[in-house]
XYZ file of C-alpha atoms in Angstrom:
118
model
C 65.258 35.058 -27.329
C 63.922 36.765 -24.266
C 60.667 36.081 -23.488
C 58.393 39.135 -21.880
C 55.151 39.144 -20.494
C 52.899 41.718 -21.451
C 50.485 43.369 -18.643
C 47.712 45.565 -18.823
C 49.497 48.341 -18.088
C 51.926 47.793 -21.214
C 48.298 47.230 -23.072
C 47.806 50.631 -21.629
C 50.659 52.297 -22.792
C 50.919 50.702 -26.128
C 47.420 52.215 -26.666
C 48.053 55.315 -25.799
C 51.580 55.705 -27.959
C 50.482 54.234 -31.069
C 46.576 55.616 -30.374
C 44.226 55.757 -33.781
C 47.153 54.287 -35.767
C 46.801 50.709 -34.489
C 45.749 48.365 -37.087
C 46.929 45.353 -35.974
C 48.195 43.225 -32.421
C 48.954 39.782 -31.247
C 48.531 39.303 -27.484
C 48.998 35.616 -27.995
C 49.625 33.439 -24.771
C 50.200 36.685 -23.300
C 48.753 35.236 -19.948
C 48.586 38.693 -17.764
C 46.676 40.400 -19.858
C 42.463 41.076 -18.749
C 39.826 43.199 -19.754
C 41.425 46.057 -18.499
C 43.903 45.788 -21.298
C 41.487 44.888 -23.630
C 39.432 48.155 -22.719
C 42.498 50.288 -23.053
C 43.341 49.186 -26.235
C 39.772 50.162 -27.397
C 39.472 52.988 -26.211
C 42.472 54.655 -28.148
C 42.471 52.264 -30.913
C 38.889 52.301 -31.582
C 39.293 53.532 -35.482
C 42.014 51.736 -37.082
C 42.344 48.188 -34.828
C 41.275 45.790 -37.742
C 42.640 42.778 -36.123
C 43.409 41.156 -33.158
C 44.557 38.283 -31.716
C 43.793 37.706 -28.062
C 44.355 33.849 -28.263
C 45.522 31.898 -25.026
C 44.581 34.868 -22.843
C 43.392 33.110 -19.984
C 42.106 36.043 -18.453
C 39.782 37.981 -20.686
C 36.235 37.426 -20.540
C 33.085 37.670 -22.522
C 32.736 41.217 -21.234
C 36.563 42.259 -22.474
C 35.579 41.410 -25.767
C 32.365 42.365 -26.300
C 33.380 45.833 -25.060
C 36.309 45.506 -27.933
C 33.812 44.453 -30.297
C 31.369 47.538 -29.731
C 33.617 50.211 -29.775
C 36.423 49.501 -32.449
C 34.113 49.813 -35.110
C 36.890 49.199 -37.475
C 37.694 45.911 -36.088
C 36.871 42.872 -38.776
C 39.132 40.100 -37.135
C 39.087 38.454 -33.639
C 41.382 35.463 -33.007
C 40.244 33.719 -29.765
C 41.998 30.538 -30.365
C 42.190 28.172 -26.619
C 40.164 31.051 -24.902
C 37.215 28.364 -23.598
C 36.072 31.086 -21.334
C 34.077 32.687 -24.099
C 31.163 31.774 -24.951
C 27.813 32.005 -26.469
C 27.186 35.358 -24.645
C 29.736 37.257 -26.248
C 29.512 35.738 -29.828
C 25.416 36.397 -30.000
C 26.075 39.472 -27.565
C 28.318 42.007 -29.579
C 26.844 44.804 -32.116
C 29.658 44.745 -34.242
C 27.894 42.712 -36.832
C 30.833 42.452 -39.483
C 33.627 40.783 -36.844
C 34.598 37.464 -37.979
C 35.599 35.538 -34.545
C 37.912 32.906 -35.270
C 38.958 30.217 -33.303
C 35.739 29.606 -31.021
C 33.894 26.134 -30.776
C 30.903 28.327 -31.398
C 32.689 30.820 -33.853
C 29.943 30.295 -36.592
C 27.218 31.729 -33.950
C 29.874 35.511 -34.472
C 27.342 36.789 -36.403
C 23.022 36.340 -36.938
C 22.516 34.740 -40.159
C 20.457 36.871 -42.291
C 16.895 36.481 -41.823
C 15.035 34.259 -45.016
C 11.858 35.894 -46.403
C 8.631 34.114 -47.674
């Protein structure tokens, strides 16, 4: 089997051919790929994307996926297994307060816990 490294630009045009009917997409070890990938993909897949796997993506930063993380508003799964670049900022920093990050050392700080009364 071939293997083929995906670039932004093929982020880019995968977004743009499958557009709102993207559900689902591995990128992982898919070493090229940045935040300008990441923001393509949101931008056209912002309504179905329900899952995605950006693990061993060297390049991506807190910024690429927070910006995911605000504007697919469908999105309830993000896979960010080896990506030690992310950190704390992104997991307390993103509004999208039903994502389930996976795979961080932090990943149980992906969401506030709910506040306790009395």
């Amino acid at each position: 089997m071939k293997e083929v490294d995906v670039l932004d630009p093929t982020c880019e045009a995968l977004a743009s051919a499958a557009g709102h009917g993207l559900r689902a997409l591995c990128l992982d070890s898919c070493d090229a790929v940045t935040d300008r990938g990441l923001v393509a993909l949101a931008r056209a897949g912002h309504v179905a994307l329900r899952d995605l796997n950006v693990s061993f993506c060297r390049r991506i930063t807190d910024a690429g996926c927070g910006y995911v993380a605000d504007h697919c508003v469908g999105l309830k799964r993000l896979r960010v297994y080896g990506c030690t670049q992310i950190t704390e900022r992104f997991l307390l920093g993103h509004r999208n307060l039903a994502l389930r990050v996976e795979g961080s050392y932090s990943a149980s700080l992906s969401a506030p816990a709910p506040l306790k009364s009395g």
